[in-house]
Amino acid sequence: MGNLWMGLFTLLQPAVLYASPLRPGALSSDGHLFAEVYLGKFYNYKPVTGRRRRAAGPDPFQAKLREMQHFFGLDESGDLDLQTVAAMRRARCGLSDAEQFRKTMRWTNRTLTYRISRYSSKITAAQVRTAFRQAWKLWAQAVPLKFRQKKRSDADIVISFNNKDHEDGSPFDGEGGILAHAFFPGPGIGGDVHFDDEEAWTTNATGHNLLAVAVHEFGHALGLPHSSDPGAIMFPAYNFGLHSVLQLSFQDVKDIQEMYGMRVLSPDRLPPKTPDKCDPTLSFDAVTGMQQELVFFKNRFIWRVHPSFEKIGITLITSLWPELPAHIDAAYENTNHNSMVVFKGSQYWEVSSLKVKHGYPRNISEFTFPSAVRSIDAALYFRETRLTDFFIGGECWRFNEDAGQMMEGFPKPIAHEWPGIDSPVDAAVAHNGWYHLWN
Ligand SMILES: [Ca+2]
Ligand SMILES: [Ca+2]
Ligand SMILES: [Ca+2]
Ligand SMILES: [Zn+2]
Ligand SMILES: [Zn+2]
């Protein structure tokens, strides 16, 4: 027990404090109430009270919780464990995840108009207009639709920034929580998009990025429901990180093209597919331990494998660590520092208690590599000796963590230090007394 759950605990917002010791299913009644409200809002959960509750068969709360856990790629335990609560605490879109996809709700015009009826108090009107123009462009690149801004007269899609109750039956909730919501295509309020004006809207990765949220909401305005693909723009939680590149995913493009037809995509704009863990050709960028879990890195994604969870959940790296880039090179767990070290190119980051430490990225020259070493293929930490092996091309470098320098005589050929292992090495990890290396 201990470290893993303490680590996850730091993911939770400071506003919610649970009694220690922390273990799954042992949350306070406040946590339970919060979850009931969340499931009510996003999964059509209706609490059963009184006599009917005892008479009912399977617990409807657990059933809805499993539905939510399935959607978020979490272990479908039906327990209100800390990973589930952390997922519920993430900033997100106000629309339900149980919304049924209805093909009839789509625009018949090929040119759609939008109007901004109320601007943000957090960023300039010019910044808002630019973000919206870029957001529409992403959709217009995939389907034969045109979007035109109107200044005064009526438009199909009216966009506004609002505070708290704004008379549509779905009041905003102040900073955090719900960021925005939208209405599916139709007359009147149909297609309209509302942003919570109390969010710290930005054009970068601080606060909440307006472009990232606008692309998602505009997807609703065109008729798309939420997607459980964590790589999709239509995934309900906010995922934008420091190094994020905004683009529609394969799933988003497929869904919108089913509604409006295709536009031929140029080869440099092919949408990225979310990797499938069952793909036999799947390789990994890096693999590391993280307390009790194993973490597999691939492109923008991670899989977390926990010994007591059946389900292997895939999420975006940025949903845990917004500061980390995609396509990392190598990672290892330094159990003596209680941290995870992540490498990309000549930079590295240290993650402790599930947070990227301040002052990173730093340069790999701090590991006393010569300047000719520009990147690392894989890294492996030996808990007992506090040594770390770095695999670079055909060579192995051995770093003494206590002394802060390379061991004498290194680098050595991988074939010499690791007989039978081919080079280059893609990923390496120590687990259950075995060393696992991937080529
Ligand atoms: Ca809000
Ligand atoms: Ca409208
Ligand atoms: Ca690698
Ligand atoms: Zn949404
Ligand atoms: Zn609204």
XYZ file of N, CA and C in Angstrom, residues 106 110 138-146 248 250-266 269-271:
96
model
N -28.283 16.673 -38.087
C -27.141 17.247 -38.795
C -27.637 18.362 -39.703
N -24.445 23.275 -46.822
C -23.002 23.007 -46.906
C -22.184 24.208 -46.426
N -10.168 23.088 -38.848
C -9.834 21.674 -38.634
C -10.963 20.760 -39.114
N -12.215 21.156 -38.844
C -13.337 20.334 -39.305
C -13.526 20.461 -40.812
N -13.329 21.695 -41.331
C -13.546 21.931 -42.765
C -12.510 21.207 -43.618
N -11.357 20.835 -43.008
C -10.343 20.085 -43.761
C -10.749 18.625 -43.957
N -11.679 18.154 -43.131
C -12.072 16.743 -43.194
C -13.350 16.512 -43.993
N -14.252 17.504 -43.995
C -15.551 17.327 -44.667
C -15.854 18.524 -45.562
N -16.685 18.344 -46.589
C -16.997 19.453 -47.507
C -17.994 20.450 -46.909
N -17.577 21.127 -45.842
C -18.395 22.171 -45.220
C -17.587 23.466 -45.217
N -18.315 24.590 -45.281
C -17.669 25.902 -45.174
C -18.267 26.633 -43.977
N -7.488 16.609 -35.563
C -8.523 15.594 -35.429
C -7.841 14.238 -35.445
N -8.029 9.971 -36.047
C -8.632 9.058 -37.025
C -10.119 8.859 -36.722
N -10.433 8.669 -35.439
C -11.819 8.425 -35.029
C -12.712 9.639 -35.308
N -12.238 10.840 -34.991
C -13.001 12.073 -35.240
C -13.313 12.209 -36.731
N -12.299 11.981 -37.557
C -12.464 12.142 -39.010
C -13.467 11.128 -39.543
N -13.343 9.883 -39.074
C -14.256 8.826 -39.506
C -15.703 9.211 -39.141
N -15.898 9.665 -37.908
C -17.248 10.003 -37.435
C -17.852 11.181 -38.206
N -17.072 12.223 -38.422
C -17.636 13.412 -39.083
C -17.861 13.134 -40.576
N -17.007 12.290 -41.177
C -17.187 11.969 -42.597
C -18.415 11.095 -42.824
N -18.769 10.290 -41.811
C -19.992 9.493 -41.922
C -21.226 10.392 -41.990
N -21.122 11.594 -41.414
C -22.263 12.507 -41.410
C -22.301 13.423 -42.630
N -21.137 13.892 -43.058
C -21.118 14.955 -44.073
C -20.351 14.604 -45.348
N -19.820 13.400 -45.435
C -19.052 13.034 -46.627
C -17.585 13.381 -46.468
N -16.798 12.978 -47.477
C -15.345 13.087 -47.348
C -14.790 14.288 -48.074
N -13.712 14.782 -47.541
C -12.839 15.660 -48.289
C -11.516 14.914 -48.315
N -10.878 14.870 -49.488
C -9.630 14.093 -49.579
C -8.557 14.809 -48.756
N -7.948 14.063 -47.836
C -6.940 14.647 -46.956
C -5.567 14.552 -47.610
N -4.797 15.618 -47.497
C -3.445 15.572 -48.048
C -2.607 14.646 -47.158
N -1.510 15.360 -43.757
C -2.527 15.667 -42.747
C -3.345 14.443 -42.358
N -2.802 13.247 -42.574
C -3.549 12.049 -42.205
C -3.730 12.015 -40.688
N -4.949 11.749 -40.231
C -5.208 11.827 -38.790
C -4.581 10.652 -38.034
